[in-house]
mmCIF file of N, CA and C in Angstrom:
data_model
loop_
_atom_site.group_PDB
_atom_site.id
_atom_site.type_symbol
_atom_site.label_atom_id
_atom_site.label_comp_id
_atom_site.label_asym_id
_atom_site.label_seq_id
_atom_site.Cartn_x
_atom_site.Cartn_y
_atom_site.Cartn_z
ATOM 1 N N MET A 1 8.142 55.392 66.096
ATOM 2 C CA MET A 1 9.518 54.989 66.272
ATOM 3 C C MET A 1 9.640 53.888 67.316
ATOM 4 N N SER A 2 8.791 53.940 68.323
ATOM 5 C CA SER A 2 8.909 52.960 69.396
ATOM 6 C C SER A 2 8.383 51.587 68.993
ATOM 7 N N THR A 3 7.539 51.499 67.966
ATOM 8 C CA THR A 3 7.018 50.194 67.544
ATOM 9 C C THR A 3 7.873 49.546 66.459
ATOM 10 N N THR A 4 8.795 50.285 65.902
ATOM 11 C CA THR A 4 9.617 49.744 64.820
ATOM 12 C C THR A 4 10.559 48.654 65.321
ATOM 13 N N ARG A 5 11.199 48.883 66.427
ATOM 14 C CA ARG A 5 12.178 47.920 66.935
ATOM 15 C C ARG A 5 11.538 46.583 67.312
ATOM 16 N N PRO A 6 10.436 46.555 68.057
ATOM 17 C CA PRO A 6 9.815 45.255 68.355
ATOM 18 C C PRO A 6 9.320 44.532 67.109
ATOM 19 N N ARG A 7 8.834 45.263 66.136
ATOM 20 C CA ARG A 7 8.381 44.626 64.890
ATOM 21 C C ARG A 7 9.549 44.005 64.139
ATOM 22 N N LEU A 8 10.655 44.726 64.070
ATOM 23 C CA LEU A 8 11.834 44.169 63.402
ATOM 24 C C LEU A 8 12.356 42.942 64.139
ATOM 25 N N LEU A 9 12.363 43.002 65.452
ATOM 26 C CA LEU A 9 12.811 41.859 66.240
ATOM 27 C C LEU A 9 11.893 40.658 66.037
ATOM 28 N N THR A 10 10.596 40.899 66.025
ATOM 29 C CA THR A 10 9.633 39.820 65.791
ATOM 30 C C THR A 10 9.809 39.221 64.398
ATOM 31 N N ALA A 11 9.985 40.078 63.396
ATOM 32 C CA ALA A 11 10.184 39.589 62.029
ATOM 33 C C ALA A 11 11.470 38.770 61.925
ATOM 34 N N PHE A 12 12.516 39.223 62.588
ATOM 35 C CA PHE A 12 13.787 38.499 62.561
ATOM 36 C C PHE A 12 13.655 37.133 63.230
ATOM 37 N N VAL A 13 12.996 37.085 64.367
ATOM 38 C CA VAL A 13 12.817 35.822 65.083
ATOM 39 C C VAL A 13 11.980 34.856 64.258
ATOM 40 N N LEU A 14 10.907 35.336 63.653
ATOM 41 C CA LEU A 14 10.060 34.468 62.826
ATOM 42 C C LEU A 14 10.819 33.949 61.607
ATOM 43 N N ALA A 15 11.589 34.815 60.962
ATOM 44 C CA ALA A 15 12.374 34.383 59.804
ATOM 45 C C ALA A 15 13.408 33.336 60.209
ATOM 46 N N THR A 16 14.030 33.528 61.356
ATOM 47 C CA THR A 16 15.006 32.561 61.848
ATOM 48 C C THR A 16 14.352 31.218 62.140
ATOM 49 N N LEU A 17 13.182 31.243 62.755
ATOM 50 C CA LEU A 17 12.469 29.997 63.042
ATOM 51 C C LEU A 17 12.077 29.259 61.770
ATOM 52 N N VAL A 18 11.662 29.990 60.750
ATOM 53 C CA VAL A 18 11.290 29.355 59.479
ATOM 54 C C VAL A 18 12.506 28.684 58.852
ATOM 55 N N VAL A 19 13.632 29.366 58.851
ATOM 56 C CA VAL A 19 14.849 28.800 58.256
ATOM 57 C C VAL A 19 15.300 27.563 59.027
ATOM 58 N N VAL A 20 15.281 27.627 60.339
ATOM 59 C CA VAL A 20 15.707 26.492 61.158
ATOM 60 C C VAL A 20 14.760 25.311 60.977
ATOM 61 N N ALA A 21 13.463 25.579 60.907
ATOM 62 C CA ALA A 21 12.483 24.500 60.754
ATOM 63 C C ALA A 21 12.637 23.800 59.407
ATOM 64 N N THR A 22 12.850 24.557 58.336
ATOM 65 C CA THR A 22 13.005 23.922 57.026
ATOM 66 C C THR A 22 14.319 23.163 56.939
ATOM 67 N N ALA A 23 15.364 23.662 57.569
ATOM 68 C CA ALA A 23 16.646 22.952 57.554
ATOM 69 C C ALA A 23 16.552 21.649 58.338
ATOM 70 N N ALA A 24 15.803 21.651 59.421
ATOM 71 C CA ALA A 24 15.657 20.441 60.226
ATOM 72 C C ALA A 24 14.773 19.412 59.539
ATOM 73 N N ALA A 25 13.861 19.853 58.684
ATOM 74 C CA ALA A 25 12.929 18.944 58.030
ATOM 75 C C ALA A 25 13.551 18.230 56.830
ATOM 76 N N GLN A 26 14.663 18.730 56.330
ATOM 77 C CA GLN A 26 15.278 18.122 55.158
ATOM 78 C C GLN A 26 15.980 16.829 55.543
ATOM 79 N N GLU A 27 15.973 15.886 54.604
ATOM 80 C CA GLU A 27 16.679 14.635 54.831
ATOM 81 C C GLU A 27 18.118 14.772 54.353
ATOM 82 N N LYS A 28 18.942 13.816 54.768
ATOM 83 C CA LYS A 28 20.341 13.876 54.369
ATOM 84 C C LYS A 28 20.444 13.788 52.850
ATOM 85 N N TYR A 29 21.328 14.590 52.288
ATOM 86 C CA TYR A 29 21.515 14.611 50.850
ATOM 87 C C TYR A 29 22.726 13.773 50.514
ATOM 88 N N PRO A 30 22.730 13.001 49.519
ATOM 89 C CA PRO A 30 21.602 12.525 48.729
ATOM 90 C C PRO A 30 20.951 11.322 49.400
ATOM 91 N N SER A 31 19.675 11.199 49.229
ATOM 92 C CA SER A 31 18.953 10.078 49.832
ATOM 93 C C SER A 31 18.903 8.873 48.899
ATOM 94 N N ARG A 32 19.347 9.047 47.668
ATOM 95 C CA ARG A 32 19.381 7.942 46.705
ATOM 96 C C ARG A 32 20.578 8.151 45.776
ATOM 97 N N PRO A 33 20.992 7.130 45.045
ATOM 98 C CA PRO A 33 22.136 7.278 44.140
ATOM 99 C C PRO A 33 21.876 8.322 43.051
ATOM 100 N N ILE A 34 22.940 8.975 42.637
ATOM 101 C CA ILE A 34 22.857 9.995 41.594
ATOM 102 C C ILE A 34 23.466 9.426 40.321
ATOM 103 N N ASP A 35 22.774 9.562 39.201
ATOM 104 C CA ASP A 35 23.284 9.124 37.904
ATOM 105 C C ASP A 35 24.013 10.287 37.236
ATOM 106 N N VAL A 36 25.260 10.054 36.840
ATOM 107 C CA VAL A 36 26.037 11.065 36.133
ATOM 108 C C VAL A 36 26.059 10.666 34.664
ATOM 109 N N ILE A 37 25.559 11.530 33.808
ATOM 110 C CA ILE A 37 25.510 11.249 32.372
ATOM 111 C C ILE A 37 26.499 12.171 31.673
ATOM 112 N N VAL A 38 27.491 11.575 31.021
ATOM 113 C CA VAL A 38 28.491 12.333 30.274
ATOM 114 C C VAL A 38 28.215 12.106 28.799
ATOM 115 N N THR A 39 27.976 13.179 28.080
ATOM 116 C CA THR A 39 27.578 13.047 26.671
ATOM 117 C C THR A 39 28.763 12.999 25.719
ATOM 118 N N TRP A 40 29.989 13.146 26.223
ATOM 119 C CA TRP A 40 31.150 13.076 25.365
ATOM 120 C C TRP A 40 31.744 11.682 25.388
ATOM 121 N N GLY A 41 32.690 11.410 24.528
ATOM 122 C CA GLY A 41 33.238 10.074 24.352
ATOM 123 C C GLY A 41 33.971 9.517 25.564
ATOM 124 N N THR A 42 34.091 8.192 25.570
ATOM 125 C CA THR A 42 34.783 7.490 26.643
ATOM 126 C C THR A 42 36.266 7.832 26.616
ATOM 127 N N GLY A 43 36.842 8.057 27.784
ATOM 128 C CA GLY A 43 38.269 8.326 27.885
ATOM 129 C C GLY A 43 38.639 9.784 27.736
ATOM 130 N N GLY A 44 37.682 10.636 27.461
ATOM 131 C CA GLY A 44 37.957 12.059 27.323
ATOM 132 C C GLY A 44 38.089 12.739 28.675
ATOM 133 N N GLY A 45 38.320 14.035 28.638
ATOM 134 C CA GLY A 45 38.498 14.791 29.870
ATOM 135 C C GLY A 45 37.249 14.814 30.732
ATOM 136 N N ALA A 46 36.090 15.005 30.102
ATOM 137 C CA ALA A 46 34.835 15.046 30.862
ATOM 138 C C ALA A 46 34.531 13.688 31.483
ATOM 139 N N ASP A 47 34.806 12.621 30.741
ATOM 140 C CA ASP A 47 34.568 11.272 31.258
ATOM 141 C C ASP A 47 35.490 10.971 32.435
ATOM 142 N N SER A 48 36.751 11.330 32.309
ATOM 143 C CA SER A 48 37.707 11.096 33.397
ATOM 144 C C SER A 48 37.313 11.867 34.651
ATOM 145 N N MET A 49 36.901 13.117 34.484
ATOM 146 C CA MET A 49 36.505 13.930 35.629
ATOM 147 C C MET A 49 35.246 13.369 36.285
ATOM 148 N N ALA A 50 34.281 12.937 35.481
ATOM 149 C CA ALA A 50 33.051 12.366 36.033
ATOM 150 C C ALA A 50 33.341 11.084 36.795
ATOM 151 N N ARG A 51 34.258 10.271 36.299
ATOM 152 C CA ARG A 51 34.613 9.034 37.003
ATOM 153 C C ARG A 51 35.318 9.325 38.328
ATOM 154 N N GLN A 52 36.168 10.350 38.355
ATOM 155 C CA GLN A 52 36.845 10.715 39.600
ATOM 156 C C GLN A 52 35.850 11.238 40.628
ATOM 157 N N ILE A 53 34.912 12.054 40.193
ATOM 158 C CA ILE A 53 33.896 12.587 41.109
ATOM 159 C C ILE A 53 33.002 11.466 41.613
ATOM 160 N N ALA A 54 32.636 10.533 40.730
ATOM 161 C CA ALA A 54 31.758 9.434 41.133
ATOM 162 C C ALA A 54 32.454 8.487 42.112
ATOM 163 N N ALA A 55 33.771 8.402 42.056
ATOM 164 C CA ALA A 55 34.503 7.505 42.946
ATOM 165 C C ALA A 55 34.563 8.025 44.380
ATOM 166 N N THR A 56 34.332 9.313 44.576
ATOM 167 C CA THR A 56 34.401 9.873 45.937
ATOM 168 C C THR A 56 33.107 9.728 46.667
#
């Protein structure tokens, strides 16, 4: 019983360090332009929504 708490604390600290390290290593998203491909016709609802999202 006395070794359970330090092991859990150690596991928690290591897991936290791994998450922080991977988050710090990532580059800003997106690092390059994203192509949006709409397979439906021009002027439709999907096309209009894709154009609005791409404008932001």
